[in-house]
PDB file of C-alpha atoms in Angstrom:
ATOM      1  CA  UNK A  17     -30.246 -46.557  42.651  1.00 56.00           C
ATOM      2  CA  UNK A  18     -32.112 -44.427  45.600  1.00 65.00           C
ATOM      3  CA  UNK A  19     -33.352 -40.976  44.731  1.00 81.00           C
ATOM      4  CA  UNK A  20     -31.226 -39.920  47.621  1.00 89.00           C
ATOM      5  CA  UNK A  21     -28.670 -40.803  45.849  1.00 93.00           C
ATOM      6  CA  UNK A  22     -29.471 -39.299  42.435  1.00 95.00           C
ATOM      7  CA  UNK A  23     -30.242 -36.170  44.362  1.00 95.00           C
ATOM      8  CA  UNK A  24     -27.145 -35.964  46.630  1.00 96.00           C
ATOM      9  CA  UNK A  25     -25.031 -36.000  43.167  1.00 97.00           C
ATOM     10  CA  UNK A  26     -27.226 -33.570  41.586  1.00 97.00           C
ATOM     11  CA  UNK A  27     -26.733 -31.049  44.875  1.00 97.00           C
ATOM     12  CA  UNK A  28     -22.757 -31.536  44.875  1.00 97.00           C
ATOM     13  CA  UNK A  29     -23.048 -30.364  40.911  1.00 98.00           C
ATOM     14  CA  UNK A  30     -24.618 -27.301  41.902  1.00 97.00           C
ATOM     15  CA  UNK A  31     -22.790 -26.536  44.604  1.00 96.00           C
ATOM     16  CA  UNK A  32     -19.440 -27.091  42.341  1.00 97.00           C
ATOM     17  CA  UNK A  33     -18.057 -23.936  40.614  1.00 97.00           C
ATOM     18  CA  UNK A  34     -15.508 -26.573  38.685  1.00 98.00           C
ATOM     19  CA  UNK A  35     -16.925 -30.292  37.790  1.00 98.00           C
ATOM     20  CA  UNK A  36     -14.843 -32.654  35.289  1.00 98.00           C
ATOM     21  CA  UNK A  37     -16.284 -35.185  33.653  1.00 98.00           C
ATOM     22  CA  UNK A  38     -14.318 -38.275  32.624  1.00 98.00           C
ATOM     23  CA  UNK A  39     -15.458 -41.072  30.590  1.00 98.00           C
ATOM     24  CA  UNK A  40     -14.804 -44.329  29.084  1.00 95.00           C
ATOM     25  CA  UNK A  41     -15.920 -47.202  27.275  1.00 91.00           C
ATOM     26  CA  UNK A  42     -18.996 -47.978  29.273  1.00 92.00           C
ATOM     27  CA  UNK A  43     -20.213 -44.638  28.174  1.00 95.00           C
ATOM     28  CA  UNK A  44     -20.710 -45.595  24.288  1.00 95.00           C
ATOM     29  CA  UNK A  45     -21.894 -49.552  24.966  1.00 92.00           C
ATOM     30  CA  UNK A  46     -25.472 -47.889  24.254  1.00 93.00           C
ATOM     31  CA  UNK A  47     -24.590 -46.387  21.310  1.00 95.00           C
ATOM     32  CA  UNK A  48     -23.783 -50.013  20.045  1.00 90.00           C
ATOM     33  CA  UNK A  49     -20.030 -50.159  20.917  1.00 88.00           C
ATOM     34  CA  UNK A  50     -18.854 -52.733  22.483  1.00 76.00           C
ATOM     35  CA  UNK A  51     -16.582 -51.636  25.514  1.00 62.00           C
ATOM     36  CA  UNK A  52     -12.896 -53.598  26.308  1.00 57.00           C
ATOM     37  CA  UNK A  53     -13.236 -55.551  29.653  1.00 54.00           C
ATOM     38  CA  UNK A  54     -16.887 -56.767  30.060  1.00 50.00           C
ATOM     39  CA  UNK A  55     -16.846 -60.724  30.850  1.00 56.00           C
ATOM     40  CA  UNK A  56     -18.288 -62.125  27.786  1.00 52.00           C
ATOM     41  CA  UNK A  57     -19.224 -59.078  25.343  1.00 49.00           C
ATOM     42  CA  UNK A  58     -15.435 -57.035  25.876  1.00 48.00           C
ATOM     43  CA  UNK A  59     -13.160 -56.750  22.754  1.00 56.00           C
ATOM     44  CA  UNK A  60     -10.436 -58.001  24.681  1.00 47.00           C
ATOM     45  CA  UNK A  61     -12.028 -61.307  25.052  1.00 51.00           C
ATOM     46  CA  UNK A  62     -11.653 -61.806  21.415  1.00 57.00           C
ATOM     47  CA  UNK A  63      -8.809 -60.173  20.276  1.00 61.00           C
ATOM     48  CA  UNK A  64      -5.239 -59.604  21.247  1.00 62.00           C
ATOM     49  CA  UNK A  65      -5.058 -56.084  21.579  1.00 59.00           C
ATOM     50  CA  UNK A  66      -0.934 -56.369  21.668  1.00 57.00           C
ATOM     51  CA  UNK A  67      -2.051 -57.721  17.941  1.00 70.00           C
ATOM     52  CA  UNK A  68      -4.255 -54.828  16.894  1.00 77.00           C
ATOM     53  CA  UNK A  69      -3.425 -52.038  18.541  1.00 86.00           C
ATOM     54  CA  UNK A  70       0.034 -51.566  18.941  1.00 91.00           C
ATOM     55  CA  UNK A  71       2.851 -49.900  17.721  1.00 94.00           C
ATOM     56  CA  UNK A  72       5.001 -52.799  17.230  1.00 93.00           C
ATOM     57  CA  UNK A  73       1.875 -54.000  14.714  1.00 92.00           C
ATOM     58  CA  UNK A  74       1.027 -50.327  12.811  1.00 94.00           C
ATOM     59  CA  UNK A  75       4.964 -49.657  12.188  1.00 94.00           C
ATOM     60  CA  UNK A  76       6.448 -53.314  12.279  1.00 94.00           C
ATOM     61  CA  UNK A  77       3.763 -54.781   9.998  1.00 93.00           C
ATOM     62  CA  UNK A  78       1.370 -52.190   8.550  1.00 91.00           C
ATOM     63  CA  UNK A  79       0.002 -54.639   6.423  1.00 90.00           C
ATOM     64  CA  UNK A  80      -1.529 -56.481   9.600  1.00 90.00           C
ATOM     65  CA  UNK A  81      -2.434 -53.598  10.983  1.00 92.00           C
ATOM     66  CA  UNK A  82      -4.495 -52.502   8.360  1.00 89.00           C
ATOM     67  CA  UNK A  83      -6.486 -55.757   7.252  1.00 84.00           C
ATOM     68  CA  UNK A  84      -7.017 -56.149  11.230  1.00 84.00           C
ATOM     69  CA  UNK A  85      -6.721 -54.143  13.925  1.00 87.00           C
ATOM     70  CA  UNK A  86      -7.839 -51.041  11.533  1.00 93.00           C
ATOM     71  CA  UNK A  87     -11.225 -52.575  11.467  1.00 89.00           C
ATOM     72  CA  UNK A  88     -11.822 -52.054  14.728  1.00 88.00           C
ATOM     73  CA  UNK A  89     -11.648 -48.250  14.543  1.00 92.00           C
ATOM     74  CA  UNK A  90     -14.184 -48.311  11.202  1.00 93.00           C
ATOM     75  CA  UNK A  91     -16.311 -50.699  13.200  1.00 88.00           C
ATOM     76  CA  UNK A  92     -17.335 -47.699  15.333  1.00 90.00           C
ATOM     77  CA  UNK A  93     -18.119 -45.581  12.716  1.00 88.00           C
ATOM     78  CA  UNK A  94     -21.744 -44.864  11.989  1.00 88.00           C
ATOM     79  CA  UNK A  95     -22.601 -45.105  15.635  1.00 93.00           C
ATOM     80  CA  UNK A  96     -24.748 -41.902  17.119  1.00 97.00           C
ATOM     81  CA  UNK A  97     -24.353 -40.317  20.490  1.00 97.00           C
ATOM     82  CA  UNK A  98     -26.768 -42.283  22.783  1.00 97.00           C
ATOM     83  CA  UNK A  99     -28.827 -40.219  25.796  1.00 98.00           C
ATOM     84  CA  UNK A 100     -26.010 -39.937  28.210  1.00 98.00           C
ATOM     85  CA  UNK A 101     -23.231 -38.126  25.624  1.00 98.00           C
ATOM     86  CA  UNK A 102     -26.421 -35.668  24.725  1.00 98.00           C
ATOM     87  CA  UNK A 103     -27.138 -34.948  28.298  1.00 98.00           C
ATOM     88  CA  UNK A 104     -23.399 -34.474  29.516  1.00 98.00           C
ATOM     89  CA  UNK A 105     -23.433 -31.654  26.108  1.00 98.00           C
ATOM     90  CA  UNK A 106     -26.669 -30.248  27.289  1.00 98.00           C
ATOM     91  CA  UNK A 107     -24.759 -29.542  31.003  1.00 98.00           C
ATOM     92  CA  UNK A 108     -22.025 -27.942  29.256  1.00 98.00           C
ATOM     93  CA  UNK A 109     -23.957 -25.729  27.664  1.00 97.00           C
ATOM     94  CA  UNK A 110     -25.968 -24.623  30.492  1.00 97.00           C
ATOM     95  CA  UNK A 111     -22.515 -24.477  32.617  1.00 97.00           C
ATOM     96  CA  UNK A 112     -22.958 -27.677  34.826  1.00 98.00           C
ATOM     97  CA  UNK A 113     -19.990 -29.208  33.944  1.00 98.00           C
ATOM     98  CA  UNK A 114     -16.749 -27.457  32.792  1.00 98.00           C
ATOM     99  CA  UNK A 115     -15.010 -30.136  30.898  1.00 98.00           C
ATOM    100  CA  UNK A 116     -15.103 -33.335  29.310  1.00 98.00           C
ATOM    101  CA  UNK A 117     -11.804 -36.028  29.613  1.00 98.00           C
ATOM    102  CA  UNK A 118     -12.445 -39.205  27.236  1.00 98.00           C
ATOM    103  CA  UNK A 119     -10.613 -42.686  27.257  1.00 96.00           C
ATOM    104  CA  UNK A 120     -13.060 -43.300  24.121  1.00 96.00           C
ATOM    105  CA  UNK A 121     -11.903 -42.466  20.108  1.00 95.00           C
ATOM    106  CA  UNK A 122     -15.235 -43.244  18.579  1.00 95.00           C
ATOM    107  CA  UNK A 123     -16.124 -39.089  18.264  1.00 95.00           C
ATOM    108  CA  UNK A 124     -19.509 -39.527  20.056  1.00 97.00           C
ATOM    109  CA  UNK A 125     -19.124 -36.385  22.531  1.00 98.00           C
ATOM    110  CA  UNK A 126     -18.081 -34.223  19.984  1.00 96.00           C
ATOM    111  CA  UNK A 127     -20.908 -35.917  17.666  1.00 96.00           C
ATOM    112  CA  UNK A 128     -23.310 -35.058  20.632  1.00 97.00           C
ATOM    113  CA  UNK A 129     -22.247 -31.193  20.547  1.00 97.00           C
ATOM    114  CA  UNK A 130     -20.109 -31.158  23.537  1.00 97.00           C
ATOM    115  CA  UNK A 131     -17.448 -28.543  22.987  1.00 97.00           C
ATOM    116  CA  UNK A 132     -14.228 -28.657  25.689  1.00 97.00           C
ATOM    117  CA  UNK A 133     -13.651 -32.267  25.150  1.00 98.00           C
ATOM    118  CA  UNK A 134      -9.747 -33.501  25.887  1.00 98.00           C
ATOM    119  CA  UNK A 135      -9.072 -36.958  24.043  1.00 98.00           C
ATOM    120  CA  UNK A 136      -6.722 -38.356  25.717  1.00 98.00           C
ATOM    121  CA  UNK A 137      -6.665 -41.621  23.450  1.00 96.00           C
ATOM    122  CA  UNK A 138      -7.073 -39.565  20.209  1.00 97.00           C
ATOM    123  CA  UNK A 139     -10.208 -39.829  17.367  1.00 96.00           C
ATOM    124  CA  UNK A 140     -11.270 -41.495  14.343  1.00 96.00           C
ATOM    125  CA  UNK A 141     -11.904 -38.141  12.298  1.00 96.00           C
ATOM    126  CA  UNK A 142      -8.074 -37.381  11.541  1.00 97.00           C
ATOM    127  CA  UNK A 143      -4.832 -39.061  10.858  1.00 98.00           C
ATOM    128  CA  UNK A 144      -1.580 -37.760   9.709  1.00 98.00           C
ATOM    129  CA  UNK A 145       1.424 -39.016   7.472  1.00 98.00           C
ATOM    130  CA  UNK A 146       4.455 -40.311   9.623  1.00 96.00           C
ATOM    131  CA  UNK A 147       7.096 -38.581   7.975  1.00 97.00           C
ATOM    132  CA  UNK A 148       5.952 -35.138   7.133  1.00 98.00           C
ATOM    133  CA  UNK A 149       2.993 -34.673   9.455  1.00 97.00           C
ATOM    134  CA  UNK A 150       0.953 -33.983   6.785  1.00 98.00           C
ATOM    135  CA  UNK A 151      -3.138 -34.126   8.380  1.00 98.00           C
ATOM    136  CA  UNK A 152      -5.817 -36.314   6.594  1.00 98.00           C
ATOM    137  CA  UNK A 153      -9.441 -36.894   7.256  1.00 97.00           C
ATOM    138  CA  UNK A 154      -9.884 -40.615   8.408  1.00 97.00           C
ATOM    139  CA  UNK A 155     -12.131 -41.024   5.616  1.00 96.00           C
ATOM    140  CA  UNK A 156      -9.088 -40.357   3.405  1.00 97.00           C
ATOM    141  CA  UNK A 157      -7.528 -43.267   5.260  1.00 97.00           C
ATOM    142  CA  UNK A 158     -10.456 -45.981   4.608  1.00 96.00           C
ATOM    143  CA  UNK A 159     -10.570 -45.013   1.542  1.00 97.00           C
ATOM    144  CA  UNK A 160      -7.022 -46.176   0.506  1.00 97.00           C
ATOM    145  CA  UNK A 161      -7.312 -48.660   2.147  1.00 95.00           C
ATOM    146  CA  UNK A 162     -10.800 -49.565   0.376  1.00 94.00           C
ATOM    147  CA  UNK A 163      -8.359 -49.782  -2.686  1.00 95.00           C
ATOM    148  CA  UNK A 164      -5.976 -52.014  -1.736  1.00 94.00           C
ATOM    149  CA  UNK A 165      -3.445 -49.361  -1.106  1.00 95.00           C
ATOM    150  CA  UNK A 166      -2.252 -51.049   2.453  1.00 92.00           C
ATOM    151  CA  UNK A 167      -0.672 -49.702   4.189  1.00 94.00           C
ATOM    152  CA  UNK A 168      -2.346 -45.739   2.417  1.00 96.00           C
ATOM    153  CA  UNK A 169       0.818 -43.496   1.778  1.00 97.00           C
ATOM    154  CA  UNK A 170       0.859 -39.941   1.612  1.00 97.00           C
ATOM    155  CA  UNK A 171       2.257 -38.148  -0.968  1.00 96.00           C
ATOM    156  CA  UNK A 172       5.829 -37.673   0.438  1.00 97.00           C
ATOM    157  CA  UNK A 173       5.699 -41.970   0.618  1.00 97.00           C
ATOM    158  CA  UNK A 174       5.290 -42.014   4.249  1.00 97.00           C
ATOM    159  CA  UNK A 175       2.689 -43.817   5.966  1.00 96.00           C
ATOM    160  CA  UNK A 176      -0.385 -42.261   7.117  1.00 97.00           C
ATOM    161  CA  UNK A 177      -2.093 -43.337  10.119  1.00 97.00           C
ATOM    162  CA  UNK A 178      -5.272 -42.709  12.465  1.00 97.00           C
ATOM    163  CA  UNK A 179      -4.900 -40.186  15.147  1.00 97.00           C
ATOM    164  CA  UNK A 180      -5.300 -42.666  17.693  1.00 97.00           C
ATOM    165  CA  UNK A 181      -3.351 -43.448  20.545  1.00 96.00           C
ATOM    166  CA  UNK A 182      -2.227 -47.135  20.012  1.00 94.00           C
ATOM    167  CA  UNK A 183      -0.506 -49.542  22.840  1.00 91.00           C
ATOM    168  CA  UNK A 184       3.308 -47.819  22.432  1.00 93.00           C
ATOM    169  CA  UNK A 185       2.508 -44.441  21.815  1.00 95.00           C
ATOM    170  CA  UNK A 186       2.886 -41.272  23.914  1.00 94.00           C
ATOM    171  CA  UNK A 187      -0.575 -39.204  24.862  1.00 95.00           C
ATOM    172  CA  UNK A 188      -1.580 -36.538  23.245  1.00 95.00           C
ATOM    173  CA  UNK A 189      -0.594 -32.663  24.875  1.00 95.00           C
ATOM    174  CA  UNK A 190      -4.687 -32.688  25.473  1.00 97.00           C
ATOM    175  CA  UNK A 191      -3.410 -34.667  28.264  1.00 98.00           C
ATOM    176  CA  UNK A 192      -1.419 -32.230  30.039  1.00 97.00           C
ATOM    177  CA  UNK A 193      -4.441 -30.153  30.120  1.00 98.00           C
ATOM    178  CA  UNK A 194      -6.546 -33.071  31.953  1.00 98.00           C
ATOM    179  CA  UNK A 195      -4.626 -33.120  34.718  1.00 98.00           C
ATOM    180  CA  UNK A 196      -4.208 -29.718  35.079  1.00 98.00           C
ATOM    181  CA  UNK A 197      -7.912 -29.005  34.794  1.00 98.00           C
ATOM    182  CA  UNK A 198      -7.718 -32.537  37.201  1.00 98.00           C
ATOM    183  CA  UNK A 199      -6.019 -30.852  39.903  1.00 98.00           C
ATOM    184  CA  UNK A 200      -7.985 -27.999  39.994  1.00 97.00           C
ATOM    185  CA  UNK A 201     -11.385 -29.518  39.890  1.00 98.00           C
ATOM    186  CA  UNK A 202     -14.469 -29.505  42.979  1.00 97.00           C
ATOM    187  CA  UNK A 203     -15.788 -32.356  41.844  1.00 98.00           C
ATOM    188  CA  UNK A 204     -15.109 -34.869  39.060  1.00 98.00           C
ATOM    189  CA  UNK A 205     -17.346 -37.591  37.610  1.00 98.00           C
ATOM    190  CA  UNK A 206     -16.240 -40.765  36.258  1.00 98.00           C
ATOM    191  CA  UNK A 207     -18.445 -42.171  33.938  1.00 98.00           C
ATOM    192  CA  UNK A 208     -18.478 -45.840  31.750  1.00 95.00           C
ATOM    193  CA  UNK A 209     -14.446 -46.414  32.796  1.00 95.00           C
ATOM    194  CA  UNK A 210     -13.191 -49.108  34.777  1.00 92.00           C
ATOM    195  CA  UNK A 211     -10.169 -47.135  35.102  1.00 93.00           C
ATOM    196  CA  UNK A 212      -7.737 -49.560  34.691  1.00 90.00           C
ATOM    197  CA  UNK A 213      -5.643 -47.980  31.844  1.00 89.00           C
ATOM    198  CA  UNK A 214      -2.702 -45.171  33.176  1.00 88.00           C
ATOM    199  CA  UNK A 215      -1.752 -42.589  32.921  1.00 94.00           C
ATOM    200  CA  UNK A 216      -5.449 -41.759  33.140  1.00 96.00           C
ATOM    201  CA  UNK A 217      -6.753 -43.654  35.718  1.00 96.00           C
ATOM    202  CA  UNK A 218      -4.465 -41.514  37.782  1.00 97.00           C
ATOM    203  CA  UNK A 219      -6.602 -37.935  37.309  1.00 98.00           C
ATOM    204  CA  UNK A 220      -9.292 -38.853  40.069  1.00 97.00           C
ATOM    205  CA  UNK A 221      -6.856 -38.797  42.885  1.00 97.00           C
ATOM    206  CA  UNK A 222      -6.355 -35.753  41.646  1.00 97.00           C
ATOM    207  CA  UNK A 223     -10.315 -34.727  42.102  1.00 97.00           C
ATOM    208  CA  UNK A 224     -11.278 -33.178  45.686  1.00 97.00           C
ATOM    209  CA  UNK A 225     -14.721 -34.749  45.514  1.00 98.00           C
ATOM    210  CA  UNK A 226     -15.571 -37.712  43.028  1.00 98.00           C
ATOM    211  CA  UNK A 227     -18.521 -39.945  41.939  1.00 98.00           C
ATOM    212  CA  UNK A 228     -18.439 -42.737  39.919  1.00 98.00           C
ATOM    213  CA  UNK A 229     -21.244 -43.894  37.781  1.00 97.00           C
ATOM    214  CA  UNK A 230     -19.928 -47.475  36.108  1.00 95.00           C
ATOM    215  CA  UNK A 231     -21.481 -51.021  35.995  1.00 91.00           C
ATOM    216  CA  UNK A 232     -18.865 -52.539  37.220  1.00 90.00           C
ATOM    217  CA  UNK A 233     -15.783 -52.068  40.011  1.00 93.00           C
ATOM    218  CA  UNK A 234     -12.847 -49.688  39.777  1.00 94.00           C
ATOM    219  CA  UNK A 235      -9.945 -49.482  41.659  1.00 95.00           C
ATOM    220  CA  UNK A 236     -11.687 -46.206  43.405  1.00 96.00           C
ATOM    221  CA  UNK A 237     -15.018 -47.387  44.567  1.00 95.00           C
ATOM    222  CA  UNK A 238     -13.727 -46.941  48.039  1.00 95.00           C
ATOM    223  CA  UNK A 239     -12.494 -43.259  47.437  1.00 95.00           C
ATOM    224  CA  UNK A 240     -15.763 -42.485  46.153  1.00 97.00           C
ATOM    225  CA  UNK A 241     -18.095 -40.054  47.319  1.00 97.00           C
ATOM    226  CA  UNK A 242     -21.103 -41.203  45.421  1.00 97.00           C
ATOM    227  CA  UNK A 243     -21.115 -44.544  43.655  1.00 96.00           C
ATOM    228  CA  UNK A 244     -23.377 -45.490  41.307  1.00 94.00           C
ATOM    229  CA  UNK A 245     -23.698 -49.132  39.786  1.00 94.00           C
ATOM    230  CA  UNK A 246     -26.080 -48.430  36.690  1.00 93.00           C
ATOM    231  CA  UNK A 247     -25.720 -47.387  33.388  1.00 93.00           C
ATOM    232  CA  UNK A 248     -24.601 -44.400  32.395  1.00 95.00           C
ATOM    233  CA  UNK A 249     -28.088 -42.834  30.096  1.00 96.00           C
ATOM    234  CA  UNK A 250     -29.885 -43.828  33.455  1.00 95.00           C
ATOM    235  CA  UNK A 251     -27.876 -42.293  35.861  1.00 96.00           C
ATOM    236  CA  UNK A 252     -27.425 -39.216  34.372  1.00 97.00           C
ATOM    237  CA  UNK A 253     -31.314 -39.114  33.320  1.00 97.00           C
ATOM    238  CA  UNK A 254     -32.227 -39.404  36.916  1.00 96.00           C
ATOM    239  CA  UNK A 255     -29.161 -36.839  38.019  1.00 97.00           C
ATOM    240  CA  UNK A 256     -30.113 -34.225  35.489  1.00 97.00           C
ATOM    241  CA  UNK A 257     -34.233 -34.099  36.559  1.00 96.00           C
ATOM    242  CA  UNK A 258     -32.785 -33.641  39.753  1.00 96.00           C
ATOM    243  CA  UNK A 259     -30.878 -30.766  39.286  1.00 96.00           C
ATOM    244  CA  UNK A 260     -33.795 -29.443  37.696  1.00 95.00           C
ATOM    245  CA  UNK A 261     -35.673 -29.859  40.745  1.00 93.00           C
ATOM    246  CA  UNK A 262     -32.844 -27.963  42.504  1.00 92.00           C
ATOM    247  CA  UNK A 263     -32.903 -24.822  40.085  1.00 88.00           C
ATOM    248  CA  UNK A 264     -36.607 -25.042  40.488  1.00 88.00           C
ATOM    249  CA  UNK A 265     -36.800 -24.822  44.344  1.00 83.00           C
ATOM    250  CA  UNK A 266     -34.101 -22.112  44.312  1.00 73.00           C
ATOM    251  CA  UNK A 267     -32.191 -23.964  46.490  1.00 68.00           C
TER     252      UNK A 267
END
């Protein structure tokens, strides 16, 4: 991508006195986490996700669930927060960005020391037991499971599951909050989504100004301000020594 470019994004976060930041799958493929939709490499190339991650599968047939579409969630543990979550915490902290809206469950922003993060598809650090509410640590829940206790029970007898938002479930409140910090937002910046899951790939018509920084194309390319086809750790790399430049200049 042009410099122009890199610098004409870096100029409208300046300028902004409220920038959103939402991100997606895209965002953690550098952190070894394979995204959903990518011709060849996507998880839904290889697995049913009606199959894994539903609700008709966790409460219909735990026991599936659990030898199967479970896996996927563990199979992102151990990752690390690649260059792009640690610069996107580094702008909140110095007040670049206000917020942080995630499609993704695999904890990396949070990992990365971001702090107002809304996850709008839940996390793999907590679950909770079905019947009483009862909150566990997801490492409570691979552990039963380690044992052959499938699907892990609490100890009312209901099941416990991840704090994930599965095909079937209702979002989290978090997500009343997105589009209310949505609505009110200068500018927002989608990062690493292809924005083809609702409700949430409603919240940038919500933006007044928006950039997108994704490999491939989303249903708002047009609509976009600024679009960048690259990945995210380079994009933001580029945007970030830009800004730097700006603060520099005192422009």
């Amino acid at each position: 991508m042009s410099d122009s470019k890199y610098e004409k994004i870096a100029e409208m976060i300046v300028k902004s006195k409220l920038t959103v930041v939402l991100t997606g799958a895209g965002l953690s493929t550098e952190s070894g986490i394979p995204d959903f939709r990518s011709k060849g490499t996507g998880l839904w190339e290889k697995i049913d996700p009606m199959e894994a991650l539903s609700t008709d599968v966790l409460y219909g047939n735990p026991e599936k669930f659990y030898r199967t579409g479970f896996k996927i969630l563990t199979g992102m543990k151990g990752a690390k927060p690649n260059k792009a979550h640690l610069i996107l915490a580094k702008m909140e902290k110095e007040g670049l960005i206000s917020a942080i809206i995630t499609q993704n469950i695999d904890n990396l922003h949070y990992d990365a020391g971001s702090k107002n993060i809304m996850e709008v598809h839940g996390n793999i650090r907590t679950g909770h037991c079905v019947k009483c509410r009862k909150t566990y640590g997801f490492n409570v829940i691979e552990e039963k499971v380690a044992k052959g206790e499938i699907p892990p029970l609490c100890t009312c007898g209901g099941m416990i599951r991840p704090d994930v938002v599965f095909f079937g479930d209702s979002l989290p409140d978090c997500f009343n909050k997105a589009w209310e910090i949505s609505s009110r937002c200068d500018l927002m910046i989608v990062i690493g989504s292809s924005l083809q899951v609702g409700p949430v790939n409603y919240l940038p018509s919500l933006a007044k100004k928006l950039v997108i920084i994704n490999k491939g194309d989303t249903m708002y390319d047009r609509r976009a301000d600024v679009l960048c086809n690259e990945s995210a750790s380079s994009a933001l790399d580029n945007i970030y020594a830009k800004i730097q430049e700006i603060k520099a200049s005192g422009r």
